[in-house]
Coordinates of C-alpha atoms and ligand atoms in Angstrom, one line a residue:
M1 CA 16.9 19.4 123.2
P2 CA 20.2 20.5 121.7
I3 CA 21.5 24.0 122.5
D4 CA 20.6 26.8 120.2
W5 CA 24.2 27.9 119.7
D6 CA 23.3 31.1 118.0
Q7 CA 21.7 32.3 121.2
R8 CA 24.8 31.3 123.2
Y9 CA 27.5 33.2 121.3
A10 CA 28.8 36.2 123.1
Q11 CA 27.9 39.7 121.8
R12 CA 31.4 40.3 120.6
V13 CA 31.1 37.6 117.9
Q14 CA 27.7 38.6 116.6
R15 CA 29.4 40.6 113.9
I16 CA 31.4 37.6 112.8
K17 CA 29.6 36.0 109.9
G18 CA 30.5 33.7 107.0
S19 CA 30.0 35.2 103.6
A20 CA 28.6 34.0 100.3
I21 CA 31.7 35.1 98.6
R22 CA 33.9 33.0 100.9
E23 CA 31.8 30.0 100.0
L24 CA 32.0 30.8 96.3
L25 CA 35.8 31.2 96.3
K26 CA 36.1 27.6 97.6
L27 CA 35.0 26.6 94.1
T28 CA 38.3 27.9 92.7
E29 CA 39.9 24.7 93.8
M30 CA 38.2 23.0 90.8
P31 CA 40.5 21.7 88.0
G32 CA 41.4 24.1 85.3
A33 CA 40.4 27.1 87.4
I34 CA 42.6 30.2 87.5
S35 CA 42.5 32.0 90.8
L36 CA 43.5 35.7 91.0
A37 CA 41.7 35.7 94.3
G38 CA 43.9 34.5 97.1
G39 CA 46.8 36.7 98.2
L40 CA 49.2 33.7 98.5
P41 CA 53.0 34.1 98.0
A42 CA 54.5 32.1 95.1
A43 CA 55.2 28.7 96.7
E44 CA 57.6 27.6 94.0
I45 CA 60.3 29.9 95.4
F46 CA 59.9 29.0 99.0
P47 CA 63.5 28.2 100.2
L48 CA 63.0 24.6 101.1
E49 CA 66.7 23.6 101.2
Q50 CA 67.7 26.5 103.3
I51 CA 64.9 25.9 105.8
Q52 CA 65.8 22.2 105.9
A53 CA 69.4 23.0 106.6
A54 CA 68.5 25.5 109.3
T55 CA 66.1 23.0 110.9
Q56 CA 68.7 20.3 111.1
R57 CA 71.2 22.8 112.6
I58 CA 68.7 24.0 115.2
L59 CA 67.8 20.5 116.3
A60 CA 71.4 19.4 116.5
Q61 CA 72.6 22.5 118.4
R62 CA 69.7 23.8 120.4
G63 CA 67.0 21.1 120.0
Q64 CA 65.8 21.0 123.6
Q65 CA 65.4 24.8 123.7
A66 CA 63.6 24.7 120.3
L67 CA 61.1 22.3 121.6
Q68 CA 60.5 23.8 125.0
Y69 CA 58.1 26.6 126.1
G70 CA 59.7 30.0 125.5
A71 CA 59.3 33.6 126.6
T72 CA 56.0 35.4 125.5
E73 CA 58.0 38.3 124.2
G74 CA 59.7 36.0 121.7
Y75 CA 63.1 34.4 121.1
T76 CA 65.6 36.9 122.5
P77 CA 68.3 36.6 119.7
L78 CA 65.6 37.3 117.1
R79 CA 64.3 40.3 118.9
D80 CA 67.8 41.6 119.3
L81 CA 68.6 41.0 115.6
L82 CA 65.4 42.8 114.5
A83 CA 66.2 45.7 116.8
Q84 CA 69.7 46.0 115.6
R85 CA 68.6 46.1 112.0
M86 CA 66.0 48.8 112.7
T87 CA 68.6 50.8 114.6
A88 CA 71.0 50.5 111.7
E89 CA 68.3 51.9 109.5
G90 CA 67.9 55.0 111.7
V91 CA 65.1 54.1 114.2
K92 CA 66.7 53.5 117.6
V93 CA 65.0 50.5 119.2
T94 CA 66.0 47.7 121.6
R95 CA 64.4 44.3 122.1
E96 CA 62.1 46.0 124.7
N97 CA 60.4 47.6 121.7
I98 CA 59.7 44.3 119.9
L99 CA 57.1 41.6 120.4
I100 CA 57.2 38.5 118.2
T101 CA 53.7 37.5 117.2
S102 CA 52.2 34.4 115.5
G103 CA 51.8 36.3 112.2
S104 CA 50.8 39.9 111.8
Q105 CA 47.3 38.7 111.9
Q106 CA 47.7 38.0 115.6
G107 CA 49.3 41.4 116.0
L108 CA 46.1 42.9 114.6
D109 CA 44.0 41.0 117.1
L110 CA 46.2 41.9 120.0
L111 CA 46.1 45.6 119.0
G112 CA 42.3 45.4 118.6
K113 CA 42.1 44.1 122.2
L114 CA 44.5 46.8 123.4
L115 CA 43.1 49.8 121.7
V116 CA 39.6 49.4 120.3
N117 CA 36.5 50.2 122.5
P118 CA 33.0 49.1 121.6
G119 CA 31.0 51.9 119.9
E120 CA 33.9 54.3 119.8
P121 CA 35.3 55.7 116.5
W122 CA 38.2 53.7 114.9
L123 CA 39.7 55.0 111.7
V124 CA 40.5 52.8 108.7
E125 CA 41.2 53.4 105.0
S126 CA 38.6 52.7 102.4
P127 CA 39.3 50.2 101.0
T128 CA 41.3 48.4 103.7
Y129 CA 42.7 44.9 104.5
M130 CA 39.7 42.6 105.1
G131 CA 41.6 40.6 107.6
A132 CA 42.1 43.7 109.8
L133 CA 38.4 44.4 109.8
Q134 CA 37.9 40.7 110.8
A135 CA 40.4 41.2 113.6
F136 CA 38.9 44.4 114.9
N137 CA 35.2 43.5 114.5
P138 CA 34.9 41.5 117.8
Y139 CA 36.0 44.6 119.7
G140 CA 33.0 46.6 118.3
P141 CA 34.5 49.7 116.8
E142 CA 32.4 52.3 115.0
Y143 CA 34.5 52.5 111.8
V144 CA 35.3 55.9 110.3
A145 CA 36.5 55.1 106.8
V146 CA 38.7 57.6 105.0
R147 CA 39.0 57.5 101.2
S148 CA 42.3 56.7 99.4
D149 CA 43.2 57.8 95.9
H150 CA 46.3 57.0 93.8
E151 CA 48.6 58.8 96.3
G152 CA 47.2 57.1 99.4
I153 CA 44.9 58.2 102.1
V154 CA 43.3 61.6 101.3
T155 CA 44.8 63.7 104.1
S156 CA 42.2 66.6 103.8
E157 CA 39.5 64.0 104.5
L158 CA 41.6 62.4 107.2
E159 CA 41.7 65.7 109.1
V160 CA 37.9 65.9 109.1
A161 CA 37.7 62.3 110.3
L162 CA 40.2 63.0 113.1
Q163 CA 37.9 65.7 114.5
R164 CA 35.7 62.8 115.6
H165 CA 38.6 61.8 118.0
P166 CA 39.0 58.2 116.9
R167 CA 40.7 55.9 119.4
G168 CA 43.2 55.0 116.7
M169 CA 43.8 54.5 113.1
Y170 CA 44.9 51.5 111.0
V171 CA 46.7 52.2 107.7
L172 CA 48.7 50.3 105.0
P173 CA 51.1 52.8 103.4
S174 CA 53.0 50.5 101.1
F175 CA 51.5 48.4 98.2
Q176 CA 48.2 48.2 100.0
N177 CA 46.2 45.1 100.3
P178 CA 43.8 45.3 98.4
S179 CA 44.6 48.3 96.2
G180 CA 48.3 48.1 95.6
V181 CA 48.5 51.9 96.3
T182 CA 51.5 53.4 98.1
F183 CA 51.3 56.6 100.1
T184 CA 53.5 59.3 98.6
L185 CA 56.1 60.9 100.9
E186 CA 54.0 64.0 101.2
R187 CA 50.9 62.1 102.3
R188 CA 53.1 60.2 104.8
Q189 CA 54.4 63.4 106.3
Q190 CA 50.9 64.9 106.4
L191 CA 49.5 61.9 108.2
I192 CA 52.3 61.9 110.8
E193 CA 51.8 65.6 111.4
L194 CA 48.0 65.2 111.8
A195 CA 48.3 62.1 114.0
G196 CA 50.7 64.0 116.2
R197 CA 48.4 67.1 116.3
Y198 CA 45.3 65.0 117.2
N199 CA 47.3 62.7 119.4
V200 CA 46.0 59.5 117.8
P201 CA 47.8 56.2 117.8
V202 CA 48.6 54.9 114.3
I203 CA 48.9 51.2 113.4
E204 CA 51.1 50.9 110.4
D205 CA 50.7 47.5 108.8
D206 CA 53.7 46.8 106.5
P207 CA 54.0 43.3 105.1
Y208 CA 54.9 44.5 101.6
S209 CA 57.4 47.4 101.5
Q210 CA 60.3 45.1 100.9
L211 CA 58.6 43.8 97.8
R212 CA 59.2 47.0 95.7
F213 CA 60.0 46.3 92.1
E214 CA 60.4 49.8 90.8
G215 CA 60.7 53.4 92.1
E216 CA 62.5 54.7 95.2
P217 CA 61.9 53.2 98.7
L218 CA 59.9 55.5 101.0
P219 CA 60.4 55.8 104.8
A220 CA 58.0 53.9 107.0
L221 CA 55.5 56.1 109.0
L222 CA 57.3 54.9 112.1
A223 CA 60.6 56.2 110.8
L224 CA 59.0 59.6 110.1
E225 CA 57.4 59.6 113.5
H226 CA 60.8 58.8 115.2
A227 CA 62.4 61.7 113.3
R228 CA 59.7 64.0 114.5
Q229 CA 60.2 62.9 118.1
Q230 CA 63.9 63.4 117.8
E231 CA 63.5 67.0 116.6
K232 CA 61.2 67.8 119.5
G233 CA 63.3 66.0 122.1
S234 CA 67.0 66.0 122.9
G235 CA 67.8 63.7 120.0
D236 CA 69.1 60.1 119.9
Q237 CA 66.3 58.7 122.1
I238 CA 64.9 55.3 122.0
Y239 CA 61.6 55.1 120.0
Q240 CA 58.7 56.7 121.9
G241 CA 56.3 57.7 119.1
N242 CA 52.6 57.3 118.3
V243 CA 53.1 54.8 115.5
I244 CA 53.0 51.0 116.1
L245 CA 54.5 49.0 113.2
L246 CA 53.5 45.5 112.2
N247 CA 56.0 43.5 110.2
T248 CA 56.1 39.9 109.1
F249 CA 58.3 37.1 107.6
S250 CA 55.2 35.9 105.7
K251 CA 55.9 37.6 102.4
V252 CA 59.7 37.6 102.4
L253 CA 60.3 34.1 103.7
T254 CA 57.2 31.8 104.1
P255 CA 53.7 32.5 105.7
G256 CA 53.5 28.9 107.1
L257 CA 56.1 29.7 109.7
R258 CA 53.7 32.3 111.3
V259 CA 56.4 34.6 112.6
A260 CA 55.9 38.3 112.6
W261 CA 56.7 41.2 115.0
I262 CA 55.3 44.4 116.4
V263 CA 57.5 47.5 117.0
A264 CA 56.1 50.0 119.6
P265 CA 57.2 52.0 122.6
A266 CA 58.3 49.7 125.4
E267 CA 55.3 50.3 127.6
V268 CA 53.0 49.3 124.8
I269 CA 55.0 46.1 124.2
R270 CA 54.8 45.2 127.9
K271 CA 51.0 45.5 127.8
L272 CA 50.7 43.6 124.5
T273 CA 52.9 40.8 126.0
L274 CA 50.4 40.3 128.8
I275 CA 47.6 40.1 126.3
K276 CA 49.6 37.7 124.1
Q277 CA 50.3 35.4 127.0
G278 CA 46.6 34.9 127.4
A279 CA 46.2 34.2 123.7
D280 CA 48.9 31.6 123.0
L281 CA 51.7 31.9 125.6
H282 CA 54.3 32.5 122.8
T283 CA 55.0 32.1 119.1
A284 CA 56.5 28.7 118.2
T285 CA 60.1 28.8 119.3
F286 CA 61.2 26.4 116.6
N287 CA 59.8 28.7 113.9
Q288 CA 61.3 31.8 115.4
M289 CA 64.7 30.0 115.4
I290 CA 64.3 29.2 111.7
A291 CA 63.5 32.8 110.9
Y292 CA 66.4 33.9 113.1
E293 CA 68.9 31.6 111.4
L294 CA 68.0 32.7 107.9
T295 CA 67.9 36.4 108.7
R296 CA 71.2 36.3 110.6
E297 CA 73.0 34.6 107.8
G298 CA 71.9 37.3 105.4
F299 CA 69.7 34.9 103.4
L300 CA 66.9 37.4 103.0
E301 CA 69.2 39.9 101.1
E302 CA 69.6 37.1 98.5
H303 CA 66.1 35.8 98.5
V304 CA 64.0 39.0 98.5
P305 CA 65.4 40.1 95.1
V306 CA 64.3 36.8 93.7
I307 CA 60.7 37.4 95.0
R308 CA 60.7 40.9 93.6
A309 CA 61.9 39.8 90.1
L310 CA 59.2 37.1 89.9
Y311 CA 56.4 39.4 91.1
R312 CA 57.6 42.2 88.8
E313 CA 57.3 39.8 85.8
R314 CA 53.8 38.8 86.9
R315 CA 52.6 42.3 87.5
N316 CA 53.9 43.2 84.0
A317 CA 52.0 40.2 82.6
M318 CA 48.8 41.3 84.3
L319 CA 49.1 45.0 83.2
A320 CA 49.8 43.9 79.6
A321 CA 46.8 41.5 79.6
L322 CA 44.5 44.1 81.2
E323 CA 45.5 46.6 78.5
E324 CA 44.8 44.1 75.8
Y325 CA 41.6 42.4 77.0
F326 CA 39.7 44.7 79.3
P327 CA 37.1 47.2 77.9
D328 CA 38.5 50.8 78.1
T329 CA 35.7 52.0 80.4
I330 CA 37.5 50.0 83.2
S331 CA 40.4 51.4 85.2
W332 CA 43.0 49.8 87.4
T333 CA 46.0 50.7 89.6
R334 CA 49.6 50.1 88.6
P335 CA 51.4 49.0 91.8
Q336 CA 55.1 49.4 92.1
G337 CA 55.4 46.4 94.4
G338 CA 53.4 43.9 96.4
L339 CA 50.9 41.2 95.3
F340 CA 47.8 43.0 94.2
L341 CA 46.1 45.4 91.9
W342 CA 42.7 47.0 92.1
V343 CA 40.1 47.3 89.3
T344 CA 37.3 49.7 89.2
L345 CA 34.3 48.7 86.9
P346 CA 31.8 51.2 85.6
E347 CA 29.2 52.3 88.3
G348 CA 26.3 49.8 88.5
L349 CA 28.4 46.8 87.6
D350 CA 28.4 44.5 90.6
A351 CA 31.7 42.6 91.0
A352 CA 30.1 40.0 93.3
Q353 CA 27.5 39.2 90.6
L354 CA 30.4 39.1 88.0
L355 CA 32.2 36.6 90.2
R356 CA 29.3 34.1 89.9
D357 CA 29.6 34.3 86.1
A358 CA 33.4 34.3 86.2
L359 CA 33.4 31.0 88.1
E360 CA 31.6 29.5 85.1
Y361 CA 34.6 30.6 83.0
R362 CA 36.8 29.1 85.7
I363 CA 38.3 32.3 86.8
A364 CA 38.2 33.9 90.3
F365 CA 39.0 37.2 91.9
V366 CA 37.8 38.9 95.1
P367 CA 35.0 41.4 94.8
G368 CA 35.9 44.7 96.5
A369 CA 32.9 45.3 98.8
A370 CA 34.3 43.2 101.7
F371 CA 37.3 45.6 101.8
H372 CA 35.1 48.5 102.8
A373 CA 34.3 48.9 106.4
N374 CA 31.1 50.9 105.9
G375 CA 29.8 49.6 102.6
G376 CA 30.4 50.7 99.0
G377 CA 32.9 49.4 96.5
A378 CA 30.4 47.0 94.8
N379 CA 31.9 47.9 91.4
T380 CA 35.5 47.1 92.5
M381 CA 37.7 44.0 92.7
R382 CA 41.1 42.8 93.8
L383 CA 43.3 40.8 91.4
S384 CA 46.3 39.0 92.8
F385 CA 49.3 38.3 90.6
S386 CA 51.7 36.6 93.0
N387 CA 50.6 33.0 92.9
V388 CA 49.9 32.5 89.2
N389 CA 52.3 32.3 86.3
A390 CA 52.4 34.7 83.3
E391 CA 50.5 32.2 81.1
Q392 CA 47.7 31.8 83.7
I393 CA 47.6 35.5 84.2
E394 CA 47.1 36.2 80.5
E395 CA 44.5 33.4 80.1
G396 CA 42.7 34.5 83.3
I397 CA 42.5 38.1 82.2
R398 CA 41.4 37.1 78.7
R399 CA 38.5 35.1 80.1
L400 CA 37.5 37.9 82.4
G401 CA 37.8 40.5 79.6
K402 CA 35.5 38.4 77.4
L403 CA 33.0 38.2 80.2
L404 CA 33.2 41.9 80.8
H405 CA 32.7 42.7 77.1
N406 CA 29.6 40.5 77.0
R407 CA 28.3 42.1 80.2
M408 CA 28.7 45.6 78.9
L409 CA 27.2 44.7 75.6
H410 CA 24.0 43.5 77.3
S411 CA 23.6 46.1 80.0
Ligands
PLP1 C1 47.9 43.8 105.0 C2 48.1 42.5 105.7 N1 48.3 42.5 107.0 C3 48.5 41.3 107.6 C4 48.5 40.1 107.0 C5 48.7 38.9 107.7 O1 50.0 38.5 107.6 P1 50.6 37.3 108.5 O2 50.9 36.2 107.6 O3 51.9 37.9 109.1 O4 49.7 37.0 109.6 C6 48.3 40.1 105.6 C7 48.3 38.9 104.8 O5 48.0 38.8 103.7 C8 48.1 41.4 104.9 O6 47.9 41.4 103.6

């Protein structure tokens, strides 16, 4: 008799389940469909020529090293370069504070393994990045979800949540996936003050802050935490704070390289390195070298403005189309950067149900419920503007608007 595999799976994976939405979204590959669902970067501006040139150079100059096993911590010149850049921006770190990971997604898994205990409180925003929930779920947290508004996490509610002594918190302060919201400076400062007072580790996931297309840049939580530590201590110390930062090349270069990094106090990096060794030994050396070559040459300073300009145009196209085609009982966020915006439908309108109808009109989005750790958000949805051109955006929103008008007429 064949094994009943469901009975064999370990307890930690019981919470990992496929979803009907995931299956439905596969249908977006059909011809003529417009997908505002996936959070993919725009592939047409991937720097193929520069990557090709870097690849050839690496093979010619350091081919054997590129194709050999490497250190778990990551390619030393890349760690040094990232550390120098952060130090130049005011947060004093060395390579001992940096672990290269196979995407930030791996960083989330490693941090889940490091910090989350089964059945103990773990704080997230509501909504939050679905992929983080997927990474943390196997470690069995009891989620405490704190609401965000247009200024970011609501710090008065955060303080109440901290009284439950969570083992840690996971936040996305800049151009959040899924909502597009950015924490104001005041909220950032309040969060750092609260996390310090309650002595709670903070995971700051930051794939998007470089992709700001309007407004003034804001300091990372890690930078604020560093400044707080400097004030308390004797100044000019190497980073020792409560905040652990996740950063990635995925949105500023290409996601297919799978190169990202974690910044944390050196003792945390040492422990994470041991965990990573058990996961994949190290991130692909070749890919790290490509990321290193392009960063070292200053290519990102040229390339990131190109990405920003394209996403700005697409965000504008989406905002204009929403204004024109959506019923006025519907509201949405106006992100100043990133890849997404967030739509709130009238109470009682179920976005998952709407998706089924939308697919008939060959248009897709991600219903918002899956971004909520503890339920809710059925009347919300995420729209992505990064991987569709302005015409597709206008046509997609027109179709969705028509569907929504019909829906609201008949409800
Ligand atoms: C908030 C957030 N964190 C992490 C990731 C994963 O990024 P990476 O490609 O570095 O694994 C994503 C990807 O979309 C994301 O939106």
